[in-house]
XYZ file of C-alpha atoms in Angstrom:
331
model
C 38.657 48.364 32.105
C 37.490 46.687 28.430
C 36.520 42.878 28.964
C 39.248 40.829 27.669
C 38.012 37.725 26.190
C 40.246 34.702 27.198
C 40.972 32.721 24.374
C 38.827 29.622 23.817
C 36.220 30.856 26.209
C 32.686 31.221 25.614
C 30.314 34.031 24.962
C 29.341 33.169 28.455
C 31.775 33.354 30.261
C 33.320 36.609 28.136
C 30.315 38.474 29.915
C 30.716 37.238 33.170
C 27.389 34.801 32.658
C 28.131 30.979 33.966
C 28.799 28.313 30.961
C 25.546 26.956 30.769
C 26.995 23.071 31.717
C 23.391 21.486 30.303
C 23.535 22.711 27.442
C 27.002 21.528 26.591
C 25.837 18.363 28.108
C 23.425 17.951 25.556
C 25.624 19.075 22.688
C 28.607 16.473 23.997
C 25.535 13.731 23.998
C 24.281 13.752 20.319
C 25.515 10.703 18.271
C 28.211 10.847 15.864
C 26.626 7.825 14.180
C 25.755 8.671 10.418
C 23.071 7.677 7.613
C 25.414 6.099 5.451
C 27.160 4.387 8.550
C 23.510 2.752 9.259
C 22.825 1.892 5.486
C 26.501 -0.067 5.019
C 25.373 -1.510 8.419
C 21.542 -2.663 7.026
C 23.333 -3.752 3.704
C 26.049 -5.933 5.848
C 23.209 -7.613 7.741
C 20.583 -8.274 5.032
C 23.879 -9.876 2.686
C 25.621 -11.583 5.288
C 29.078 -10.139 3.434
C 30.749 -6.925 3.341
C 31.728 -8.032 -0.096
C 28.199 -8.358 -1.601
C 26.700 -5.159 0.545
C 29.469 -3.178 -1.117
C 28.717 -4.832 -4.762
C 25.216 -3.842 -4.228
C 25.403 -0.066 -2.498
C 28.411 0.460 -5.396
C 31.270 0.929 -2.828
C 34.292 -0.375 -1.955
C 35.039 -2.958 0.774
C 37.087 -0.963 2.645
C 34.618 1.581 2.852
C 32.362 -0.337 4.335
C 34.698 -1.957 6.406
C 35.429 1.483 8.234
C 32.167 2.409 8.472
C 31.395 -0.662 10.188
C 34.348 0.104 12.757
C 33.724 3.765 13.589
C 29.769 1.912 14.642
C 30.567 -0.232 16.447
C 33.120 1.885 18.620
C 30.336 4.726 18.706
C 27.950 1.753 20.100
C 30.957 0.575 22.279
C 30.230 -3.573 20.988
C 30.924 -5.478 18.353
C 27.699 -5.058 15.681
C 29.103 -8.689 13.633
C 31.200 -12.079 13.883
C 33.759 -12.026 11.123
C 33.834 -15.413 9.299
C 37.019 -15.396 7.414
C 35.610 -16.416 3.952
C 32.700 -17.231 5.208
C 31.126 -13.667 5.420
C 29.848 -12.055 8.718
C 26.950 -12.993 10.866
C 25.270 -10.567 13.506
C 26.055 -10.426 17.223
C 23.261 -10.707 19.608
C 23.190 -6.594 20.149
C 23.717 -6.262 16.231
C 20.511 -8.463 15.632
C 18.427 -6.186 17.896
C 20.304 -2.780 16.739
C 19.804 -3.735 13.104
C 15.562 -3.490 13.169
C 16.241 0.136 14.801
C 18.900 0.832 11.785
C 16.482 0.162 9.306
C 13.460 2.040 10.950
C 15.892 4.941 11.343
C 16.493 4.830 7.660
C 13.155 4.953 6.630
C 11.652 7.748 8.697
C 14.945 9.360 7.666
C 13.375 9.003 3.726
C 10.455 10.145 5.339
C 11.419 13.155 6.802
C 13.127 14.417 3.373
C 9.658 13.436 1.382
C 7.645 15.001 3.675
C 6.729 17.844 1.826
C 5.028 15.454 -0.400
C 1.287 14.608 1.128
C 0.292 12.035 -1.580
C 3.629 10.462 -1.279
C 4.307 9.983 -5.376
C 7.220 11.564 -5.313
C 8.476 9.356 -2.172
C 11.660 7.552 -2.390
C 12.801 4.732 -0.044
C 13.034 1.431 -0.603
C 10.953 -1.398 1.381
C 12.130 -4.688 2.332
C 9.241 -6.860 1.592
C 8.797 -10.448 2.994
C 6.132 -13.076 1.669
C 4.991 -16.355 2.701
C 6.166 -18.948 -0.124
C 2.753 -20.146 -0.829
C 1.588 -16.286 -1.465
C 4.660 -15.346 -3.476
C 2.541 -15.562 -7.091
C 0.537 -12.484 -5.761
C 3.927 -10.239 -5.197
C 5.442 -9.461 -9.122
C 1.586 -8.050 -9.199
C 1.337 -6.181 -6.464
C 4.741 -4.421 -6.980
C 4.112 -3.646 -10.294
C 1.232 -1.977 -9.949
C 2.151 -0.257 -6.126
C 5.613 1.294 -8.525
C 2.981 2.766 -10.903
C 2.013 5.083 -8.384
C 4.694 5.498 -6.284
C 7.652 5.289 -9.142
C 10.581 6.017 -6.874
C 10.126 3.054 -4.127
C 11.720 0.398 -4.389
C 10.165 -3.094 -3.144
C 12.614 -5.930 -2.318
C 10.911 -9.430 -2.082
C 11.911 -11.923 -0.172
C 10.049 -15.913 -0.150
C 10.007 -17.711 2.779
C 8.418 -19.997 5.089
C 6.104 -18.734 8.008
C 9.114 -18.590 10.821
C 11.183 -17.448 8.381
C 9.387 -14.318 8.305
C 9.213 -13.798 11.764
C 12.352 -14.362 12.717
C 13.411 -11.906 9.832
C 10.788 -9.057 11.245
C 12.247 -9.627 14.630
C 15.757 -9.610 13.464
C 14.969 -6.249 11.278
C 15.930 -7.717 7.974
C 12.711 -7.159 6.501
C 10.126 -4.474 6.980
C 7.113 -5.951 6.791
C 5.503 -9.017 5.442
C 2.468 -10.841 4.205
C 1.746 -14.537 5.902
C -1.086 -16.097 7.557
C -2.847 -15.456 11.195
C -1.348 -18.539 12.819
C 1.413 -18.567 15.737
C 2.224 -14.842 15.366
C 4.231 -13.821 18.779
C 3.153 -10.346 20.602
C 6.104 -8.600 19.400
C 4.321 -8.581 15.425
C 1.822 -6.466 14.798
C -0.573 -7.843 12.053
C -3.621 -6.091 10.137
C -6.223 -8.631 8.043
C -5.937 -8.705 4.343
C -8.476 -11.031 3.455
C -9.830 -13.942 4.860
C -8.330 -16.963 3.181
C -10.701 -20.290 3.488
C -8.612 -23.605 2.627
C -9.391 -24.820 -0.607
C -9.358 -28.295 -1.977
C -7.564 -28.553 -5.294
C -7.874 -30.955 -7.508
C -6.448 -32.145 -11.145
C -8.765 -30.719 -13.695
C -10.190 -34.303 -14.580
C -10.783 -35.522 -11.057
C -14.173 -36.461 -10.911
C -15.061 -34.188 -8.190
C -13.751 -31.633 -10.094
C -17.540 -30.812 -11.437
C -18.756 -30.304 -7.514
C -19.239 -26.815 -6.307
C -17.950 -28.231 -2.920
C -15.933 -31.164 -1.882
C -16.137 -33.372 1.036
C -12.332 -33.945 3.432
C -14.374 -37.295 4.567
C -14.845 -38.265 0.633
C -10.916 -37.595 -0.287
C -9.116 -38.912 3.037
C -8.009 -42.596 1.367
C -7.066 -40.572 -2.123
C -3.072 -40.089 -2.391
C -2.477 -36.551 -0.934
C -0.011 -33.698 -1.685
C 1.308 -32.431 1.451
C 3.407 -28.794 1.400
C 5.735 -29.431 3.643
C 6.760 -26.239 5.143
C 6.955 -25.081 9.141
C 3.719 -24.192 10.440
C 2.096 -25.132 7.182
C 2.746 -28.607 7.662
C 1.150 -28.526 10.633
C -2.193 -26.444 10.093
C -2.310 -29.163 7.155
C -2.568 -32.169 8.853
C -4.755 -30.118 12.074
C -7.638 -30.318 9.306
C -7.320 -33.684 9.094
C -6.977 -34.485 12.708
C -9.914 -31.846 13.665
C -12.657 -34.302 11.318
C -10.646 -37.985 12.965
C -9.353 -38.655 9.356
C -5.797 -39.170 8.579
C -4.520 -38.459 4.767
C -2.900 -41.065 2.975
C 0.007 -38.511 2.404
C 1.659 -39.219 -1.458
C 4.219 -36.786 -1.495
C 5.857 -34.093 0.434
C 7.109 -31.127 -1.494
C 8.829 -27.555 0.065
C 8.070 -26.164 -3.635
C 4.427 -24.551 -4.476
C 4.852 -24.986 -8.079
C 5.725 -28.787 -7.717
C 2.543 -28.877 -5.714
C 0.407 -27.231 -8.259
C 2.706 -28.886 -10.970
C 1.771 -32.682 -8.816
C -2.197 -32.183 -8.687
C -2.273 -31.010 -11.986
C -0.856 -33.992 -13.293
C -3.059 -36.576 -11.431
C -0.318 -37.358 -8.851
C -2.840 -36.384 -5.848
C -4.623 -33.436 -4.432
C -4.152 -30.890 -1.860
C -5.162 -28.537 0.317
C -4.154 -24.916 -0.156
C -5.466 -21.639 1.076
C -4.782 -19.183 -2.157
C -4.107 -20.850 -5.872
C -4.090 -19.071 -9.041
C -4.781 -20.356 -12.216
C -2.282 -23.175 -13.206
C -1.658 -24.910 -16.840
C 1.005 -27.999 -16.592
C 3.042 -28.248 -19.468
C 1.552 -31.025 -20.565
C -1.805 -29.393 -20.695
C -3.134 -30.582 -17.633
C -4.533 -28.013 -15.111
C -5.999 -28.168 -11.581
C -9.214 -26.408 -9.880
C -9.984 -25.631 -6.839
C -13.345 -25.939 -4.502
C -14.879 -25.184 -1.022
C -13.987 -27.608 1.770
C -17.287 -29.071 2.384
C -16.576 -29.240 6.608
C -16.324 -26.399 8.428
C -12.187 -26.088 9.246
C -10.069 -23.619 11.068
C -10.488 -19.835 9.753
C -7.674 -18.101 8.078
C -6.663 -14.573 7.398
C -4.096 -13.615 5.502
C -2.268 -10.672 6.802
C 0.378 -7.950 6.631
C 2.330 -7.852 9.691
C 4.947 -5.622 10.872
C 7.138 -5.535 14.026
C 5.048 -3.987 17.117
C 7.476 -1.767 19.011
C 8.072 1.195 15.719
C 5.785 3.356 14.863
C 4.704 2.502 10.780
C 6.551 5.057 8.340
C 4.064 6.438 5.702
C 5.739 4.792 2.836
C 4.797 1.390 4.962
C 1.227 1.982 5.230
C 0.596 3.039 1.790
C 2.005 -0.146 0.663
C -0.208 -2.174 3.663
C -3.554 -0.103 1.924
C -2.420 -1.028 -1.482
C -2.099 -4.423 -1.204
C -5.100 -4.718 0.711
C -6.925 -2.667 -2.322
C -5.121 -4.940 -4.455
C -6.007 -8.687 -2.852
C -9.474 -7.615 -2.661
C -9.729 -7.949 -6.290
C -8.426 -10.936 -6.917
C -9.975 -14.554 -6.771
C -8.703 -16.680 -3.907
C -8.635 -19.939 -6.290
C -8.203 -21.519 -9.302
């Protein structure tokens, strides 16, 4: 008598051979989720509005608004808080799911450039964080990393030092560059450069002419304190290390109104990188050694510990090393 297939049934089972139950296991267990469900997901997060991701992926609302829905019911809990009018916000479980979006996303670029050794051709884009005072270095660097690789994109983002941790834990950047102090074991950081603090000075000071300057000599001068987190601390830690205490001036959050301050005889500061500056009034600033010896300080690019570095990630960590390298560390 001919086999008879049943309708529906297997190939299996149409030759008398037992369904093979792992197998279909396997196949049941592979997620629905989607690319462009985990972009309009990274977009949400990183604009804190479904309105603004979808003005800046060129889709509609709505769009995104389902695509958020069918994740969060493949992941079984809510990804965001809806804010009405005030945006979205992420969920505890949307904050840690985000970081593995993203690195999804990029190995996903990856995988579809991988053809292409040097990595020219490569395109992905790179969420890029940077310590406030550093932020002068980044037009450069990006300029000159897009030379080479013309089809990566490099989003910047200025912040303060917990800033950009809490942003590499939270997965809303990729990587960043920041200095060695109070990094947490979940960051994984690679030296730059080492970045000795520097005293700066207005351009007519008259320690200006020294090739080194003295903390004990400047403690009673008005000082220029940047007062960011962390910063403000490893500041004032120089101070304290020596038994001085600065006859803090002013306090600024703004780098430029620092340099803008010392350049126009308000004070001087301490600073570990400043470029050149001209005020607009003409006046400048320069910078010299730190005559004592003070706490060391790298600069360096750090990254979140627990994913494994995509290609396009390291070739920006060895360009901007290449790139620092060449530049002077002061004014």
């Amino acid at each position: 008598m001919p086999n008879v297939t049943k309708p529906g049934a297997s190939s299996d089972e149409a030759c008398g051979r037992p369904r093979d139950s792992a197998r279909d296991i396997a196949c049941q267990s592979i997620p629905r989720v989607t690319m462009r469900q985990l972009s309009y997901f990274v977009a949400t997060a990183r604009c804190e509005s479904i309105t603004r991701a979808a003005e800046e992926l060129h889709v509609s609302s709505p769009s995104i608004s389902v695509a958020l829905t069918e994740l969060e019911s493949i992941v079984g809990v809510p990804l965001f808080v809806r804010r009405h009018a005030r945006g979205v916000v992420l969920t505890e479980v949307g904050s840690e799911l985000v970081a593995t979006a993203r690195q999804i996303l990029l190995m996903a670029y990856e995988f579809r450039s991988h053809s292409d050794a040097k990595g020219y051709e490569y395109e992905s884009v790179i969420d890029f964080g940077c310590l406030v005072s550093l932020a002068p270095l980044v037009p450069a660097i990006v300029s000159e990393f897009n030379k080479e690789c013309p089809k990566v994109r490099v989003r910047w983002h200025e912040a303060d030092h917990a800033s950009l941790i809490a942003g590499l834990e939270a997965g809303t950047i990729n990587c960043c560059l920041l200095y060695d102090f109070n990094i947490p074991a979940s960051i994984s950081s690679v030296v730059v450069r080492e970045m000795p603090l520097q005293m700066v000075l207005p351009m007519n000071h008259p320690m200006a002419e020294e090739p080194v300057v003295a903390l004990h000599d400047m403690a009673e001068e008005p000082f220029i304190l940047l007062d960011l987190p962390n910063t403000h601390d490893y500041m004032l830690s120089s101070f304290s290390r020596l038994n001085l205490e600065p006859n803090i001036a002013y306090k600024t959050q703004s780098y430029e109104m620092l340099r803008s301050l010392v350049a126009n005889s308000f004070g001087y500061s301490l600073l570990n990188y400043c470029p050149p500056y001209t005020g607009l009034n003409g006046g400048g600033l320069v910078c010299r050694p730190v005559l004592e010896k003070l706490r060391p300080c790298n600069m360096v690019f750090a990254r979140r510990h627990k994913y494994q570095t995509p290609y396009v990630i390291e070739m920006f960590r060895r360009h901007i090393g290449e790139f620092v390298a060449r530049q002077p560390i002061s004014a």
